[in-house]
Short mmCIF file of C-alpha atoms in Angstrom, two decimals:
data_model
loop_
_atom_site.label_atom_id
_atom_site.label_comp_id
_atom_site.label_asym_id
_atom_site.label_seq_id
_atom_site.Cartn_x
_atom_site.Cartn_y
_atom_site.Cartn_z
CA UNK A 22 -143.49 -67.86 -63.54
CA UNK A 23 -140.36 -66.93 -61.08
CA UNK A 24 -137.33 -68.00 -61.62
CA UNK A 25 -136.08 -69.57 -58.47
CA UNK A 26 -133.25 -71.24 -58.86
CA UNK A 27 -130.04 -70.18 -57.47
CA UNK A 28 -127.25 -68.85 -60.18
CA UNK A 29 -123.94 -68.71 -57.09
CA UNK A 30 -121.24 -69.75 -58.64
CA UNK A 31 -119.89 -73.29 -57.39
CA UNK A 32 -116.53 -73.69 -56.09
CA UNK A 33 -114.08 -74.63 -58.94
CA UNK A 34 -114.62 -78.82 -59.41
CA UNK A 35 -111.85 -81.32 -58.25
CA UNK A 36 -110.74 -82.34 -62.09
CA UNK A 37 -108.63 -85.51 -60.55
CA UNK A 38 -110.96 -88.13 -60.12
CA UNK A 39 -111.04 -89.39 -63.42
CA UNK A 40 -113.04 -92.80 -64.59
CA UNK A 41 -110.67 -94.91 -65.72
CA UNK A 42 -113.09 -95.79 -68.55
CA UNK A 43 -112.13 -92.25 -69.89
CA UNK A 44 -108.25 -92.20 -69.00
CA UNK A 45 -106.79 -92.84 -72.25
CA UNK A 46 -109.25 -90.10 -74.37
CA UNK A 47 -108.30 -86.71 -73.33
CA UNK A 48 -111.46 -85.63 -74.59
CA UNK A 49 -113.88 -87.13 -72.49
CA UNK A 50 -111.26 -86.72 -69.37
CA UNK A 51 -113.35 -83.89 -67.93
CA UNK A 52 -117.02 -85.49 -66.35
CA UNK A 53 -117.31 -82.71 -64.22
CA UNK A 54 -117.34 -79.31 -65.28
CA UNK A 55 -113.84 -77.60 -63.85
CA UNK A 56 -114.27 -73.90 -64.50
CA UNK A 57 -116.61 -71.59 -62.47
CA UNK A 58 -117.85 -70.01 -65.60
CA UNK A 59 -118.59 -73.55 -66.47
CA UNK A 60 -121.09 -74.43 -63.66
CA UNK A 61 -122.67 -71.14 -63.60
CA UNK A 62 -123.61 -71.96 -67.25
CA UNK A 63 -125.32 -74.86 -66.33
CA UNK A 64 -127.17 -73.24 -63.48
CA UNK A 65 -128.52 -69.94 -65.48
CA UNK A 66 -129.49 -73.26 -68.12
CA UNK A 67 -131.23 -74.67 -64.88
CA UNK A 68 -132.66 -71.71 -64.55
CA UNK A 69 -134.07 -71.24 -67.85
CA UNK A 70 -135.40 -74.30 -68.00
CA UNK A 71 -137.99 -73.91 -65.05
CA UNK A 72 -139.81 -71.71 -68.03
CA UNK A 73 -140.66 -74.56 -69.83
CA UNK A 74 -144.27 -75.05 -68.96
CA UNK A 75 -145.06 -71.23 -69.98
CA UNK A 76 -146.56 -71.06 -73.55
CA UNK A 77 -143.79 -70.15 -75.86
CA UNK A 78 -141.00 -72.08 -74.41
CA UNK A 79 -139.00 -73.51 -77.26
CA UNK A 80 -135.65 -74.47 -75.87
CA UNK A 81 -132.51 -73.72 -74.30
CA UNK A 82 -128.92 -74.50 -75.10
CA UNK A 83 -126.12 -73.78 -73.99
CA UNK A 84 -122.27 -73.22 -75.04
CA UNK A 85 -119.46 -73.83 -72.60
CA UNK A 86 -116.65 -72.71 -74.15
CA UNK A 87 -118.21 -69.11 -74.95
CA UNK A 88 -120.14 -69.02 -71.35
CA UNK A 89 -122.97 -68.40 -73.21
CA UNK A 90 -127.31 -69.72 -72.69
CA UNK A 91 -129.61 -69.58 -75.47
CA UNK A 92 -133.45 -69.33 -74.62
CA UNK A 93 -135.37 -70.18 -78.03
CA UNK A 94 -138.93 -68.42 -77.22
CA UNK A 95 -142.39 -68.21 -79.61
CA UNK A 96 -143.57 -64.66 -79.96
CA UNK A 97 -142.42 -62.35 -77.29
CA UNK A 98 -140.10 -64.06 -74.32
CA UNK A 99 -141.76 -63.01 -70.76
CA UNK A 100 -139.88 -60.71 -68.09
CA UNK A 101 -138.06 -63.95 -66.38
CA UNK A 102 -135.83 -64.21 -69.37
CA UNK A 103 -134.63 -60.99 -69.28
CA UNK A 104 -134.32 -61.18 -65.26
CA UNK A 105 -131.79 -64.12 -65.44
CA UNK A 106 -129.88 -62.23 -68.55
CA UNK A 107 -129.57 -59.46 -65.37
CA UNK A 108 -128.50 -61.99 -62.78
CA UNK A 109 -125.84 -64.00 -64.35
CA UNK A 110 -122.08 -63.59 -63.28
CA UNK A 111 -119.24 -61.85 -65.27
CA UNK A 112 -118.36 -64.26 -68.09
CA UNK A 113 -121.31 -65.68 -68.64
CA UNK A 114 -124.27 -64.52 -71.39
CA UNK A 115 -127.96 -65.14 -71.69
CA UNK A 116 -129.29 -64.47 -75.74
CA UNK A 117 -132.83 -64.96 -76.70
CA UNK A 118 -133.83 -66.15 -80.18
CA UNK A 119 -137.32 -66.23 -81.63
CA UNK A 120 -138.64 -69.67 -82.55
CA UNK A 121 -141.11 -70.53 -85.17
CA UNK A 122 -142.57 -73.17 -82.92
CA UNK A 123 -142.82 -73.97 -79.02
CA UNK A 124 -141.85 -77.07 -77.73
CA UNK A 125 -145.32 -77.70 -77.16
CA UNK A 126 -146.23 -77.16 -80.79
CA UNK A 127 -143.24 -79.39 -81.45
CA UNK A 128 -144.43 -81.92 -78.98
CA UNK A 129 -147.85 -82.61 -80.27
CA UNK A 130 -146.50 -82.68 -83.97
CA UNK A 131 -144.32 -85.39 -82.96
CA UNK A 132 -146.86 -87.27 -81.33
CA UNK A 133 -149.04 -86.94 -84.34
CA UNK A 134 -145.96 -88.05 -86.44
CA UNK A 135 -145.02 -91.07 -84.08
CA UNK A 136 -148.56 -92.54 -83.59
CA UNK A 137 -149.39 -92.48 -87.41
CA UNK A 138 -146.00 -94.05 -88.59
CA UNK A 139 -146.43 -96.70 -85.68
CA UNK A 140 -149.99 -97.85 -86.97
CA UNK A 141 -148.70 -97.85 -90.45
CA UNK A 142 -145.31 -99.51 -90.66
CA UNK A 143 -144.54 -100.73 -87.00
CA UNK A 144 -142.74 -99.34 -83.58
CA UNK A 145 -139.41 -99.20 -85.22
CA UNK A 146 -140.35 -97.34 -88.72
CA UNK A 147 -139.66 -94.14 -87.98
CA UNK A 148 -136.58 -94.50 -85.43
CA UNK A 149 -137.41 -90.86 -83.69
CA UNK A 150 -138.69 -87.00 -84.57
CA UNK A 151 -136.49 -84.35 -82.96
CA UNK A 152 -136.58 -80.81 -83.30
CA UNK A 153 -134.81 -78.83 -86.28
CA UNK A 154 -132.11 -76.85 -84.23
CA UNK A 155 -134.13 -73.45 -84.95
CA UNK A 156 -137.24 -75.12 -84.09
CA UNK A 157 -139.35 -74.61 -87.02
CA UNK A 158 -139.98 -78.13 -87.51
CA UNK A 159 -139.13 -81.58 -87.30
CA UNK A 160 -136.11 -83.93 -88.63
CA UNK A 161 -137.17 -87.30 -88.63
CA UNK A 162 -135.18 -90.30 -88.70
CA UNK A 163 -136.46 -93.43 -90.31
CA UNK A 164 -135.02 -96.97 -90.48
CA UNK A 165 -133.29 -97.64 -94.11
CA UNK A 166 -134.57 -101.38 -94.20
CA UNK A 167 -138.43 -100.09 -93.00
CA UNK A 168 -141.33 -100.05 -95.33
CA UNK A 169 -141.44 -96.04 -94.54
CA UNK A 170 -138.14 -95.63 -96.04
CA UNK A 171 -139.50 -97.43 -99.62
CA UNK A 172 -142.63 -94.94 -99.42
CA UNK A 173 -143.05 -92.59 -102.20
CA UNK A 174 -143.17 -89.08 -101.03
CA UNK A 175 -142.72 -89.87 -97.55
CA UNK A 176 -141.73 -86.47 -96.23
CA UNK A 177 -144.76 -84.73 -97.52
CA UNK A 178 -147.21 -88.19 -96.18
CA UNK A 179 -144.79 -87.08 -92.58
CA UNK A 180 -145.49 -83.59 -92.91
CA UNK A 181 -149.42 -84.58 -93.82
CA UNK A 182 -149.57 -86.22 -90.26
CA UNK A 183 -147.51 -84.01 -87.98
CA UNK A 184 -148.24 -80.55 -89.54
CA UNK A 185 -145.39 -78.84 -89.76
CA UNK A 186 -142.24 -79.04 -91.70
CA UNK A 187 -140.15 -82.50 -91.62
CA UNK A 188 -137.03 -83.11 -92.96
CA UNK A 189 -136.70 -86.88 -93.24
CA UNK A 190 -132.93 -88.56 -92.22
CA UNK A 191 -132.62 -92.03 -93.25
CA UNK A 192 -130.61 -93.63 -90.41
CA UNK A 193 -128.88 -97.08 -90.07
CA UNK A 194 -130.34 -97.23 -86.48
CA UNK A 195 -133.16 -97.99 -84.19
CA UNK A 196 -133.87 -97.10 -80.59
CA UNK A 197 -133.94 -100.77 -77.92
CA UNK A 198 -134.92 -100.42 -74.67
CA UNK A 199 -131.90 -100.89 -72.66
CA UNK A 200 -133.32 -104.03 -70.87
CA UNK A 201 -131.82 -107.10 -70.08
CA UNK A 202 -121.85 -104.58 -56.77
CA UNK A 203 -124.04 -102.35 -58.01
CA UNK A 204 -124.31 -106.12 -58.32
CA UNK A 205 -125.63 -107.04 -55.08
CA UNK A 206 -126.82 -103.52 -53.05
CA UNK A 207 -128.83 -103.58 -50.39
CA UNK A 208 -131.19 -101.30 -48.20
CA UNK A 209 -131.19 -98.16 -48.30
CA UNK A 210 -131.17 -98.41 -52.61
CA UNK A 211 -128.93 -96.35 -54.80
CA UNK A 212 -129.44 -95.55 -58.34
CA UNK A 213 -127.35 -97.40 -60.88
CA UNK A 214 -127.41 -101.11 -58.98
CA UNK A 215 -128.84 -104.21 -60.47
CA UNK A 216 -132.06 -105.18 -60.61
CA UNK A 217 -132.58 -109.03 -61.63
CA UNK A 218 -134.03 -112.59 -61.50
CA UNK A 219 -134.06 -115.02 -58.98
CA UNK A 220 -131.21 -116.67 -60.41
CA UNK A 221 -129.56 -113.23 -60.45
CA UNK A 222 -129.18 -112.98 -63.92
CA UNK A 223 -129.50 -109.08 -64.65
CA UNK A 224 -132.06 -107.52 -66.62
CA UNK A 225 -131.94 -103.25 -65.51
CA UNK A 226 -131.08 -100.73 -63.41
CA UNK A 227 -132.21 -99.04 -60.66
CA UNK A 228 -133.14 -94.84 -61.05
CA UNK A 229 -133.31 -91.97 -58.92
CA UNK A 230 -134.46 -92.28 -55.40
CA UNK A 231 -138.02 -89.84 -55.35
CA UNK A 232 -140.20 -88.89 -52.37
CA UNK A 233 -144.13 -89.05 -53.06
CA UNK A 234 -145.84 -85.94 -52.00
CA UNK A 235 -147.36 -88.69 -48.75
CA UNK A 236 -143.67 -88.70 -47.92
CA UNK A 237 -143.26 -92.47 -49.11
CA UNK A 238 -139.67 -93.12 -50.48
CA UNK A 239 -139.48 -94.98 -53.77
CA UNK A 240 -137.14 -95.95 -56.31
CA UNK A 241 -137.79 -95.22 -59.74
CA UNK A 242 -136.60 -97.39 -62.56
CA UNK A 243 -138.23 -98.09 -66.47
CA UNK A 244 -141.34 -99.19 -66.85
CA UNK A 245 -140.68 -102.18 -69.60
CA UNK A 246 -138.41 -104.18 -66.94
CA UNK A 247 -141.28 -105.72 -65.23
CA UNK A 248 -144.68 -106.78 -65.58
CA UNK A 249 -146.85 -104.04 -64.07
CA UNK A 250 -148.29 -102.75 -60.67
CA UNK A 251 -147.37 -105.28 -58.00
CA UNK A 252 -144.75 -106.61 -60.11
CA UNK A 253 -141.80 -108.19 -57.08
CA UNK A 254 -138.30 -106.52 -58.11
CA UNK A 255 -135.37 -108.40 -56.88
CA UNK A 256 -131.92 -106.98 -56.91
CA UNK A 257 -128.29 -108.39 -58.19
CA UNK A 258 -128.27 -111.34 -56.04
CA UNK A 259 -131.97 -112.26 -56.86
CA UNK A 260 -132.98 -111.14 -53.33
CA UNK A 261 -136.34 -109.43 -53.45
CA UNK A 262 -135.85 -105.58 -53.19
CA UNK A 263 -139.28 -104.00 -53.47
CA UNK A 264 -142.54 -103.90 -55.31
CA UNK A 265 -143.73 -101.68 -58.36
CA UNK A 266 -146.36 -99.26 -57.32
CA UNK A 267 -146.55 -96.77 -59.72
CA UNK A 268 -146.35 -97.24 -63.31
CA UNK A 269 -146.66 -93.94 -66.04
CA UNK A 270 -146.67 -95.90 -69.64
CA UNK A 271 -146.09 -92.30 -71.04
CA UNK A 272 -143.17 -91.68 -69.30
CA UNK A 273 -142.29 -95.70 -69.37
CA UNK A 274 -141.72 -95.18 -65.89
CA UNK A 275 -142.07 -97.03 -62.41
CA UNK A 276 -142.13 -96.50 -59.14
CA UNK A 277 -140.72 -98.97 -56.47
CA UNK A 278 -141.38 -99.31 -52.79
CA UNK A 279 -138.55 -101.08 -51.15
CA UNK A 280 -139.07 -103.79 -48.80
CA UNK A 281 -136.60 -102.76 -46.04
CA UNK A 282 -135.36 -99.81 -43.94
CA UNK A 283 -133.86 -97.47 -44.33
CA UNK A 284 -135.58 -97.57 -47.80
CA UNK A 285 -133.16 -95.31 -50.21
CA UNK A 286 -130.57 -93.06 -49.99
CA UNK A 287 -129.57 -90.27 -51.81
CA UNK A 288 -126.86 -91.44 -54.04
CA UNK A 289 -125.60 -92.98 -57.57
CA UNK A 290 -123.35 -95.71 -58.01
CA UNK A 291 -120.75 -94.31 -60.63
CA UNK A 292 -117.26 -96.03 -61.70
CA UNK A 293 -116.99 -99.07 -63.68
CA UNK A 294 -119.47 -101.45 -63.38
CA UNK A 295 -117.52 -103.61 -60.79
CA UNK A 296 -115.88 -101.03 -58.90
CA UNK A 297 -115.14 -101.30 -55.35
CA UNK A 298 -115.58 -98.66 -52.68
CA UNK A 299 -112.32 -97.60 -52.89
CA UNK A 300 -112.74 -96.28 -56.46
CA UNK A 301 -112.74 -92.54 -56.63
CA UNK A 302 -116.03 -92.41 -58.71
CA UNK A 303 -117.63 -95.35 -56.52
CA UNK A 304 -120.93 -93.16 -55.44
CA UNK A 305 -122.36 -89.63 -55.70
CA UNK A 306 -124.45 -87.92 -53.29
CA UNK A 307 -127.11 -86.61 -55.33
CA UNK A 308 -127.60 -82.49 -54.95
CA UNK A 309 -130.95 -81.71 -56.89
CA UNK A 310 -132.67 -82.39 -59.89
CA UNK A 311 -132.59 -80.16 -63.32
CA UNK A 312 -134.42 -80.24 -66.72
CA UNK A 313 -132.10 -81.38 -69.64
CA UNK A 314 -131.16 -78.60 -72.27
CA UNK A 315 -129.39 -78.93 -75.33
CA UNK A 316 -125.46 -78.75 -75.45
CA UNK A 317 -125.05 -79.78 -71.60
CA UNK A 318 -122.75 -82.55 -70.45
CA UNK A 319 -123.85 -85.57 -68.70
CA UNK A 320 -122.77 -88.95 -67.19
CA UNK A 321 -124.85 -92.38 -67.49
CA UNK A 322 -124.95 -95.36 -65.01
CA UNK A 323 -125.82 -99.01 -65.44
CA UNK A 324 -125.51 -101.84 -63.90
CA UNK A 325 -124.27 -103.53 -66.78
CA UNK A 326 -122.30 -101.47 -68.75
CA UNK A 327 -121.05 -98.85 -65.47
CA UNK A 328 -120.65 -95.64 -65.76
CA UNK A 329 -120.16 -93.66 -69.19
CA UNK A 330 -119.55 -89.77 -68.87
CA UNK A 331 -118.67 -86.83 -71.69
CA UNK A 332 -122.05 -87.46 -73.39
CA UNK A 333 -123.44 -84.27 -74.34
CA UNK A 334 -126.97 -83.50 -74.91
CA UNK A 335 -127.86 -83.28 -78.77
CA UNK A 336 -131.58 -82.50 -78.66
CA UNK A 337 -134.57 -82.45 -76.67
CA UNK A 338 -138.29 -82.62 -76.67
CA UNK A 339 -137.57 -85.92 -79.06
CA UNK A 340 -140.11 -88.52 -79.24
CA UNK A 341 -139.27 -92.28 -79.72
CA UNK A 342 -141.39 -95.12 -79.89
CA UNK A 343 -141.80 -97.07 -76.45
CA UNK A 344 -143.67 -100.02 -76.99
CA UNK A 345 -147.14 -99.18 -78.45
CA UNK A 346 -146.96 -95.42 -76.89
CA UNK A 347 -144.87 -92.32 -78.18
CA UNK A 348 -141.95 -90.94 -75.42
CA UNK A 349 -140.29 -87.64 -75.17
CA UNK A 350 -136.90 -87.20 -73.90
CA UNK A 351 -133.73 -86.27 -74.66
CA UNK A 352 -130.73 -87.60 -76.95
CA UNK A 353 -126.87 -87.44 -76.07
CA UNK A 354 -124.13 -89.14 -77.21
CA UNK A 355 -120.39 -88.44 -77.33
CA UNK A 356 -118.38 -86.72 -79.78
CA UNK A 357 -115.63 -89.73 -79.95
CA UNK A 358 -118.80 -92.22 -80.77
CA UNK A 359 -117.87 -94.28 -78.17
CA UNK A 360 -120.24 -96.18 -75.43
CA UNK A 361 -122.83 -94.41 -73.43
CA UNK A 362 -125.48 -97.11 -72.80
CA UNK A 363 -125.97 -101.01 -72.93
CA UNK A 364 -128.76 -103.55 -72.44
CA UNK A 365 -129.40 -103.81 -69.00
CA UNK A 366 -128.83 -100.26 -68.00
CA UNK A 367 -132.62 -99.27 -68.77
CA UNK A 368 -133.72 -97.12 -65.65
CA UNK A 369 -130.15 -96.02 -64.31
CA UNK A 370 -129.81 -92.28 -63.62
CA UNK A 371 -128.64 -89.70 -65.75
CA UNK A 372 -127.12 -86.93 -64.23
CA UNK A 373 -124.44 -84.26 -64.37
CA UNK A 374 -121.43 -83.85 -61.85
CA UNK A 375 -120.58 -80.44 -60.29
CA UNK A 376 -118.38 -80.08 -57.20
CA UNK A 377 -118.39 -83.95 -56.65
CA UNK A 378 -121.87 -84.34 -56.66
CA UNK A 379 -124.49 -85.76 -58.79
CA UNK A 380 -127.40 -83.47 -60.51
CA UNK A 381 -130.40 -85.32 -61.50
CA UNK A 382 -130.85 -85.20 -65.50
CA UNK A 383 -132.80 -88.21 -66.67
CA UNK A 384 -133.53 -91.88 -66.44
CA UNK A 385 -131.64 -94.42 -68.95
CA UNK A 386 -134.32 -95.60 -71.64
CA UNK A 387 -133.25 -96.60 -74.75
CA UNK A 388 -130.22 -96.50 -77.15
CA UNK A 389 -129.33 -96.66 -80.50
CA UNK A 390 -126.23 -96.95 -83.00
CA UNK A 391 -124.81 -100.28 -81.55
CA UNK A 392 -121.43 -100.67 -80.51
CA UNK A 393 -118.72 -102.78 -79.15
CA UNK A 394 -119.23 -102.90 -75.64
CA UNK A 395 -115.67 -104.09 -73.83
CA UNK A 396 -116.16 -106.11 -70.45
CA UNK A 397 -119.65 -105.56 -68.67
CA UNK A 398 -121.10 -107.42 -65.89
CA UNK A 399 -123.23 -110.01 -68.36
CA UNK A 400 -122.75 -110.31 -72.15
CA UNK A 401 -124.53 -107.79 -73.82
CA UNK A 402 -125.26 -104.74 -76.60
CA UNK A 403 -123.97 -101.62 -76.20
CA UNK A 404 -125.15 -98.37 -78.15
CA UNK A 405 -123.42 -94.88 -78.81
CA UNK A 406 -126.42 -92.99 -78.47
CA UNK A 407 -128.81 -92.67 -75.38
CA UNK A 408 -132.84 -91.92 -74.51
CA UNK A 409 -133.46 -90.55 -71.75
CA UNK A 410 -136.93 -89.42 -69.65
CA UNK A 411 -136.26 -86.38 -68.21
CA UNK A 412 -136.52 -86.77 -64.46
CA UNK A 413 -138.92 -83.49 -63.69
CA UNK A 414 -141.40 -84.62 -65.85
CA UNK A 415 -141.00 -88.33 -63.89
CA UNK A 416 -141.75 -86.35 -60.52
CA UNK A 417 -144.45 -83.67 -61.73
CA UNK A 418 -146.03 -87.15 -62.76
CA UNK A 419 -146.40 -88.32 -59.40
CA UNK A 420 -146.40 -84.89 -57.82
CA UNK A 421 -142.57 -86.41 -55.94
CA UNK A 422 -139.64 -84.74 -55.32
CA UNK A 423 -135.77 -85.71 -55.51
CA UNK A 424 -134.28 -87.41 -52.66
CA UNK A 425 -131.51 -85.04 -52.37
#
């Protein structure tokens, strides 16, 4: 497969718009990346990434500080790897490890591991199977109060079912679905408003902004806010905003065509959840669209909670339970343990920014390790870590594209 995306180097980010969410932890001050080596980091990643349908594909990582990508590859990596390794800038390093397992051997084990666990002790059992970091295996982490946790020899009854190696973490944790202006937007849709009930009492988010391959716009949000196909959505103010026409249990995805024109536009609410226009962070355009990998740094926006950035991606290819079906995604959280997600942010965008504009990442899911959540929009529970679908595998789904 070619590698085709671009590895320029973006112009150096403007560091001074800062959320004020983040101004008093000098940590998580920096959203956007603000070095060039930075960025171009995050594009060779990019580019990496677009390997991961090609048998052998493992991972990538990547490591800011030492400008450095890490391709994890089964057996012998192709030729593409070792063309980006040739086209990245000065400062910044492509290394390629060998990996016991793919992702797709990874992928079906956790599947295997998910769905058994599920039928024996419930959704919330095991709370999710991720990855070992050198990817011969799985870790997964089950619930201390579940009946899997009292089982006698549970890791070898895991291993039995997903067959490979498990390593089993008992956690103090499980994974909600993050259900329950931005609070009164109106046509053409962003990502991040509200979406709620006819009372306007909120419930979730609203996602990226795709284009079916019939060149239909639609807004994408998760797939356990409503009802099903044909399901009316109503934004913050209760006013009806669209119906669902796609759904992708899978992916706990859905599709909504709005009612009015201009349908969408290209853009993420970001800020606090009540910020005004005048806020520096108030809305994104969004550039393009890029598979997660490991180590990157990435921003989350609900309507409930607002915007949360500094979370850095822990792991991907992780499976979770949603509802009575097995996900995969991606975990991040931030180093300070402090909020990323809340209930009612459940399909709000995910994205990274470069150069003052939004990259498409995910779509908010689920979130775990509850925390105090400080003013939102409606009372609430807020969480430290967050799920999230990956938005390419959202648009191979329904053969879309990013509005961008």
């Amino acid at each position: 497969m070619a590698l085709t995306a671009a590895l320029a180097v973006p112009a150096t980010a403007d560091t001074t718009a800062v959320s004020p969410l983040l101004a008093n932890n000098p940590e998580q001050i920096s959203p956007e990346f603000h070095t060039a080596v930075e960025s171009a980091v995050d594009h060779a990643a990019g580019a990496a990434t677009e390997l991961a349908l090609v048998p052998g594909f493992a991972g990538v990582a990547v490591d800011y500080a030492a400008g450095k990508v890490t391709v994890s590859w089964k057996g012998e990596a192709p030729p593409a790897v070792g063309a980006l390794a040739a086209q990245v800038p000065d400062g910044v390093t492509v290394d390629v490890e060998r990996a016991a397992l793919s992702e797709a051997d990874l992928r079906t084990a956790s599947t295997r591991l998910m769905d058994s666990q599920r039928a024996l002790h419930g959704s919330g059992a095991v709370v999710a199977a991720l990855p070992a970091e050198d990817y011969a295996g799985l870790v997964a982490e089950v619930s201390h109060d579940s009946a899997a946790a009292r089982t006698t020899g549970l890791a070898d009854e895991l291993e039995q079912a997903a067959g490979v190696p498990v390593r089993v973490e008992v956690v103090d944790t499980e994974v909600q679905p993050t259900a329950t202006t931005r609070r009164n937007d109106d046509a053409p849709w962003n990502a991040g408003g509200a979406m709620a009930t006819r009372d306007g009492t909120d419930y979730c988010t609203t996602g990226f902004s795709i284009i079916t391959a019939a060149g239909k716009h639609r807004v994408i949000s998760a797939a356990h806010c409503n009802r099903g196909v044909g399901s009316i959505v109503r934004d913050g103010a209760g006013q009806p905003l669209g119906k669902v026409t796609h759904r992708s249990p899978s992916l706990d995805a859905q599709a909504i065509a709005p009612f009015d024109a201009p349908r969408t536009t290209h853009a993420v609410f970001g800020g606090p959840w009540n910020a005004s226009p005048s806020d520096p962070r108030y809305r994104f355009e969004v550039a393009g669209v890029q598979r997660p990998a490991v180590g990157q740094v990435v921003c989350t926006s609900g309507a409930v909670t607002g915007e949360h950035c500094g979370a850095r991606i822990q792991a991907t290819n992780v499976a979770w339970s949603c509802g009575d079906r097995t996900c995969h995604g991606f975990r991040a959280s931030r180093s300070d343990g402090g909020v990323v997600v809340g209930g009612g942010d459940s399909g709000g965008p995910i994205y990274a920014v470069i150069g003052g504009r939004a990259y498409a990442r995910g779509m908010i899911d689920g979130g775990s390790n509850r925390r105090s959540c400080g003013r939102t929009s409606v009372p609430t529970q807020c969480f430290s870590y967050v799920y999230g679908i990956p938005m390419v595998d959202i648009l191979d789904a329904w053969n879309a594209r990013i509005y961008s």
